[in-house]
Coordinates of C-alpha atoms in Angstrom, one line a residue:
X1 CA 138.7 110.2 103.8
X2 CA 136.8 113.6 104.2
X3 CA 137.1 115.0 107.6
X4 CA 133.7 116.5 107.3
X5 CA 130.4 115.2 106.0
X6 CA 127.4 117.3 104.7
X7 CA 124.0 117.6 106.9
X8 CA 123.0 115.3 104.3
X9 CA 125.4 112.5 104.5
X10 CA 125.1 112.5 107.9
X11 CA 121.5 112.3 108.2
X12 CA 122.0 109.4 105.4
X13 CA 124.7 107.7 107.4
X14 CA 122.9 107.9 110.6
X15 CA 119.9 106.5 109.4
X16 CA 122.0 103.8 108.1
X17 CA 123.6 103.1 111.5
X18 CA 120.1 103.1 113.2
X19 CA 118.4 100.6 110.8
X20 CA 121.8 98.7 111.1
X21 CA 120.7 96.4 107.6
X22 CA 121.1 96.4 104.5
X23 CA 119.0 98.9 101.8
X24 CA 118.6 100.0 98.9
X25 CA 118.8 103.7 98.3
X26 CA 115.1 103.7 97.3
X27 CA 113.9 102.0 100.6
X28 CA 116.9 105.1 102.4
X29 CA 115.0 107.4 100.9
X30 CA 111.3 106.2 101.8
X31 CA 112.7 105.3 105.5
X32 CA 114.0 109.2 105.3
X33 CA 110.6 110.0 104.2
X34 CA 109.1 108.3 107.1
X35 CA 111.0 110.0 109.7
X36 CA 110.1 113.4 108.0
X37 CA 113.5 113.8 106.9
X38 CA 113.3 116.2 103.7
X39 CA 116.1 114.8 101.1
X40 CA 115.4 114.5 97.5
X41 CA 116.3 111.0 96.1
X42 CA 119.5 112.1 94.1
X43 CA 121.0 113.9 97.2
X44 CA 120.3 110.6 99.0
X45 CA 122.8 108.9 95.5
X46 CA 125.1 111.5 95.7
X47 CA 124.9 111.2 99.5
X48 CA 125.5 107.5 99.5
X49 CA 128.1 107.8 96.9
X50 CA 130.3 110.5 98.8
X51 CA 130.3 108.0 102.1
X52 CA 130.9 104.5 100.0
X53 CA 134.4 106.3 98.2
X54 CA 135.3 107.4 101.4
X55 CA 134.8 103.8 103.3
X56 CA 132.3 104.8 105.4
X57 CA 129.5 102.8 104.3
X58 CA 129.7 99.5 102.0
X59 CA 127.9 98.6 99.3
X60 CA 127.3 95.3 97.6
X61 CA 125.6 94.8 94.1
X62 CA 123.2 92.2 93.9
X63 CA 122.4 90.2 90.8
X64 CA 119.2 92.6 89.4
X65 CA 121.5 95.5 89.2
X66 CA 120.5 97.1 92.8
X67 CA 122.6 98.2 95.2
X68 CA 122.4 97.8 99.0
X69 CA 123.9 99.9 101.4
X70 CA 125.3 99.4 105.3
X71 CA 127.5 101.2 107.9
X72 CA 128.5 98.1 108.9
X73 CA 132.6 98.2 108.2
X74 CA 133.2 94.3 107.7
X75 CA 133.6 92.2 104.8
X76 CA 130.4 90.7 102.9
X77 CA 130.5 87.0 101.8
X78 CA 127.7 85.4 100.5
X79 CA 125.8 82.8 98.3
X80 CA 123.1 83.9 95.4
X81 CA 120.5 82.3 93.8
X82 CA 120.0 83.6 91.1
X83 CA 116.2 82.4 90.3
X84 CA 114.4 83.7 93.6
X85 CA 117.4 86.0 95.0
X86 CA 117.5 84.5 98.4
X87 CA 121.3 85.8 100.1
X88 CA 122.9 83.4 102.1
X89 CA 125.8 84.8 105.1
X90 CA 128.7 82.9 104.3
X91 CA 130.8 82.5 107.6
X92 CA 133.9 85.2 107.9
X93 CA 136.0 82.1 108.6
X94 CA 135.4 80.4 105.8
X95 CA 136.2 83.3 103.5
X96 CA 139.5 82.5 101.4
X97 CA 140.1 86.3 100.5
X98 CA 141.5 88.0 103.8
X99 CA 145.1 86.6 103.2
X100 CA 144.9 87.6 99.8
X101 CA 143.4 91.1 100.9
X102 CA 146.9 91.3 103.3
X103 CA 149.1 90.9 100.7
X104 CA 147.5 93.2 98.2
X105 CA 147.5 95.8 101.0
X106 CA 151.3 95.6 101.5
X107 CA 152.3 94.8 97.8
X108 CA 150.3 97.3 96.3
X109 CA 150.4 99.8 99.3
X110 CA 146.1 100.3 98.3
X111 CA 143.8 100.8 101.3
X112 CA 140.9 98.2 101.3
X113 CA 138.3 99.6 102.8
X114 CA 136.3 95.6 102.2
X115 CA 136.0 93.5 100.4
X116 CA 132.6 91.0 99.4
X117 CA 132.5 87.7 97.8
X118 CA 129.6 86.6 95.8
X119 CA 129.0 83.1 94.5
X120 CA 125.8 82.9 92.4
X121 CA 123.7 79.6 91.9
X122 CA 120.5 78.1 92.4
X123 CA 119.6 77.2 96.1
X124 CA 117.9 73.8 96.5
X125 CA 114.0 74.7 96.7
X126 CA 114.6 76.7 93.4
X127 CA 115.9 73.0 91.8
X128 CA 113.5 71.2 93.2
X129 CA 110.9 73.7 91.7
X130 CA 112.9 73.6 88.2
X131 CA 113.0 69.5 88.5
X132 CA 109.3 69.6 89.3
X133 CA 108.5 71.6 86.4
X134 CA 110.7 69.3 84.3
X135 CA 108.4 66.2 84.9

Protein backbone atom coordinates (compact mmCIF):
# COMPACT_ATOMS: atom_id res chain seq x y z
CA UNK A 1 0.00 0.00 0.00
CA UNK A 2 1.40 3.57 -0.87
CA UNK A 3 2.54 5.38 2.21
CA UNK A 4 1.48 8.63 0.69
CA UNK A 5 -1.53 9.72 -1.20
CA UNK A 6 -1.73 12.80 -3.69
CA UNK A 7 -3.75 16.14 -2.63
CA UNK A 8 -6.04 14.57 -4.92
CA UNK A 9 -6.71 11.23 -3.63
CA UNK A 10 -6.99 12.51 -0.49
CA UNK A 11 -9.47 15.09 -1.14
CA UNK A 12 -11.26 12.06 -3.08
CA UNK A 13 -10.94 9.76 -0.11
CA UNK A 14 -12.12 12.23 2.35
CA UNK A 15 -15.09 13.14 0.63
CA UNK A 16 -15.76 9.50 0.44
CA UNK A 17 -15.38 9.08 4.26
CA UNK A 18 -17.65 12.23 4.87
CA UNK A 19 -20.56 11.10 2.55
CA UNK A 20 -19.89 7.49 4.17
CA UNK A 21 -22.22 5.80 1.00
CA UNK A 22 -21.86 4.46 -1.82
CA UNK A 23 -21.19 6.61 -5.40
CA UNK A 24 -20.45 6.50 -8.43
CA UNK A 25 -17.42 8.47 -9.67
CA UNK A 26 -19.80 10.83 -11.63
CA UNK A 27 -21.94 11.69 -8.52
CA UNK A 28 -17.71 12.07 -6.62
CA UNK A 29 -17.11 14.38 -8.96
CA UNK A 30 -20.40 16.57 -8.89
CA UNK A 31 -20.39 16.20 -4.87
CA UNK A 32 -16.56 17.65 -5.46
CA UNK A 33 -18.05 20.14 -7.58
CA UNK A 34 -20.45 21.20 -5.00
CA UNK A 35 -18.05 21.75 -2.29
CA UNK A 36 -15.88 23.90 -4.77
CA UNK A 37 -13.35 21.32 -4.92
CA UNK A 38 -11.48 21.88 -8.38
CA UNK A 39 -10.75 18.07 -9.82
CA UNK A 40 -11.24 17.25 -13.37
CA UNK A 41 -13.29 13.97 -13.81
CA UNK A 42 -10.37 11.65 -14.95
CA UNK A 43 -8.12 12.75 -11.92
CA UNK A 44 -11.16 11.82 -9.85
CA UNK A 45 -10.84 7.83 -12.09
CA UNK A 46 -7.32 7.89 -11.74
CA UNK A 47 -7.86 9.08 -8.18
CA UNK A 48 -10.31 6.44 -7.32
CA UNK A 49 -8.33 3.82 -9.14
CA UNK A 50 -4.90 4.58 -7.25
CA UNK A 51 -7.02 4.10 -3.62
CA UNK A 52 -9.19 0.87 -4.77
CA UNK A 53 -5.53 -1.18 -5.81
CA UNK A 54 -4.23 -0.10 -2.79
CA UNK A 55 -7.40 -1.27 -0.45
CA UNK A 56 -8.30 1.88 0.67
CA UNK A 57 -11.57 2.23 -0.77
CA UNK A 58 -13.90 -0.65 -2.34
CA UNK A 59 -15.67 -0.85 -5.19
CA UNK A 60 -18.46 -2.96 -6.40
CA UNK A 61 -19.82 -3.27 -10.03
CA UNK A 62 -23.40 -3.17 -10.41
CA UNK A 63 -25.28 -4.81 -13.18
CA UNK A 64 -25.45 -1.55 -15.82
CA UNK A 65 -21.75 -1.53 -15.93
CA UNK A 66 -21.26 1.35 -13.07
CA UNK A 67 -19.14 1.35 -10.51
CA UNK A 68 -19.72 2.51 -6.83
CA UNK A 69 -17.25 3.56 -4.56
CA UNK A 70 -16.95 3.54 -0.38
CA UNK A 71 -14.26 3.93 2.30
CA UNK A 72 -15.97 1.67 4.14
CA UNK A 73 -13.27 -1.50 4.63
CA UNK A 74 -15.95 -4.46 5.01
CA UNK A 75 -17.18 -7.03 2.75
CA UNK A 76 -20.27 -6.20 0.39
CA UNK A 77 -23.05 -8.91 0.09
CA UNK A 78 -25.96 -8.30 -1.64
CA UNK A 79 -29.13 -9.27 -3.79
CA UNK A 80 -29.89 -7.66 -7.49
CA UNK A 81 -32.63 -7.31 -9.39
CA UNK A 82 -31.89 -7.06 -12.35
CA UNK A 83 -35.20 -5.33 -14.00
CA UNK A 84 -35.44 -2.18 -11.63
CA UNK A 85 -31.91 -2.41 -9.86
CA UNK A 86 -33.13 -2.27 -6.38
CA UNK A 87 -29.75 -3.64 -3.92
CA UNK A 88 -30.62 -5.53 -1.12
CA UNK A 89 -27.77 -5.81 2.20
CA UNK A 90 -27.40 -9.29 2.64
CA UNK A 91 -26.49 -9.92 6.45
CA UNK A 92 -22.48 -10.48 7.05
CA UNK A 93 -23.49 -13.59 8.96
CA UNK A 94 -25.10 -15.15 6.46
CA UNK A 95 -22.30 -14.79 3.96
CA UNK A 96 -20.75 -18.30 3.06
CA UNK A 97 -17.42 -16.67 1.68
CA UNK A 98 -15.31 -15.58 4.88
CA UNK A 99 -14.02 -19.19 5.58
CA UNK A 100 -13.29 -19.56 2.12
CA UNK A 101 -11.55 -16.03 2.05
CA UNK A 102 -9.25 -17.61 5.25
CA UNK A 103 -8.12 -20.29 3.54
CA UNK A 104 -7.29 -18.58 0.29
CA UNK A 105 -5.35 -15.99 2.49
CA UNK A 106 -3.13 -18.74 4.05
CA UNK A 107 -2.99 -21.15 0.98
CA UNK A 108 -2.25 -18.78 -1.48
CA UNK A 109 -0.42 -16.26 0.90
CA UNK A 110 -2.64 -13.22 -1.34
CA UNK A 111 -3.84 -10.24 0.77
CA UNK A 112 -7.79 -9.76 0.43
CA UNK A 113 -8.41 -6.47 0.89
CA UNK A 114 -12.74 -7.73 0.43
CA UNK A 115 -14.48 -9.40 -0.97
CA UNK A 116 -18.48 -8.84 -2.36
CA UNK A 117 -21.07 -11.25 -3.27
CA UNK A 118 -23.65 -10.54 -5.74
CA UNK A 119 -26.68 -12.67 -6.57
CA UNK A 120 -28.83 -11.19 -9.33
CA UNK A 121 -32.68 -11.94 -9.84
CA UNK A 122 -35.89 -10.33 -9.98
CA UNK A 123 -37.33 -9.01 -6.61
CA UNK A 124 -40.97 -9.78 -6.05
CA UNK A 125 -42.75 -6.30 -7.08
CA UNK A 126 -40.73 -6.63 -10.41
CA UNK A 127 -42.70 -10.36 -10.93
CA UNK A 128 -45.70 -9.25 -9.96
CA UNK A 129 -45.33 -6.45 -12.55
CA UNK A 130 -43.99 -9.01 -15.29
CA UNK A 131 -47.12 -11.52 -14.17
CA UNK A 132 -49.39 -8.50 -14.48
CA UNK A 133 -48.26 -7.65 -17.82
CA UNK A 134 -48.51 -11.42 -18.75
CA UNK A 135 -52.41 -11.49 -18.27
Amino acid sequence: MKSHLTRSQNTVLKLLKKLNREISAQELYLELRKAQLTLGLATVYRALDTLKLSGIIQARLLNNGETLYTAAQQDKHHVTCLQCGVSIPIQEEECPVHELENQLRQSSKFEIFYHTLEFFGICTPCQLEQSHSKS
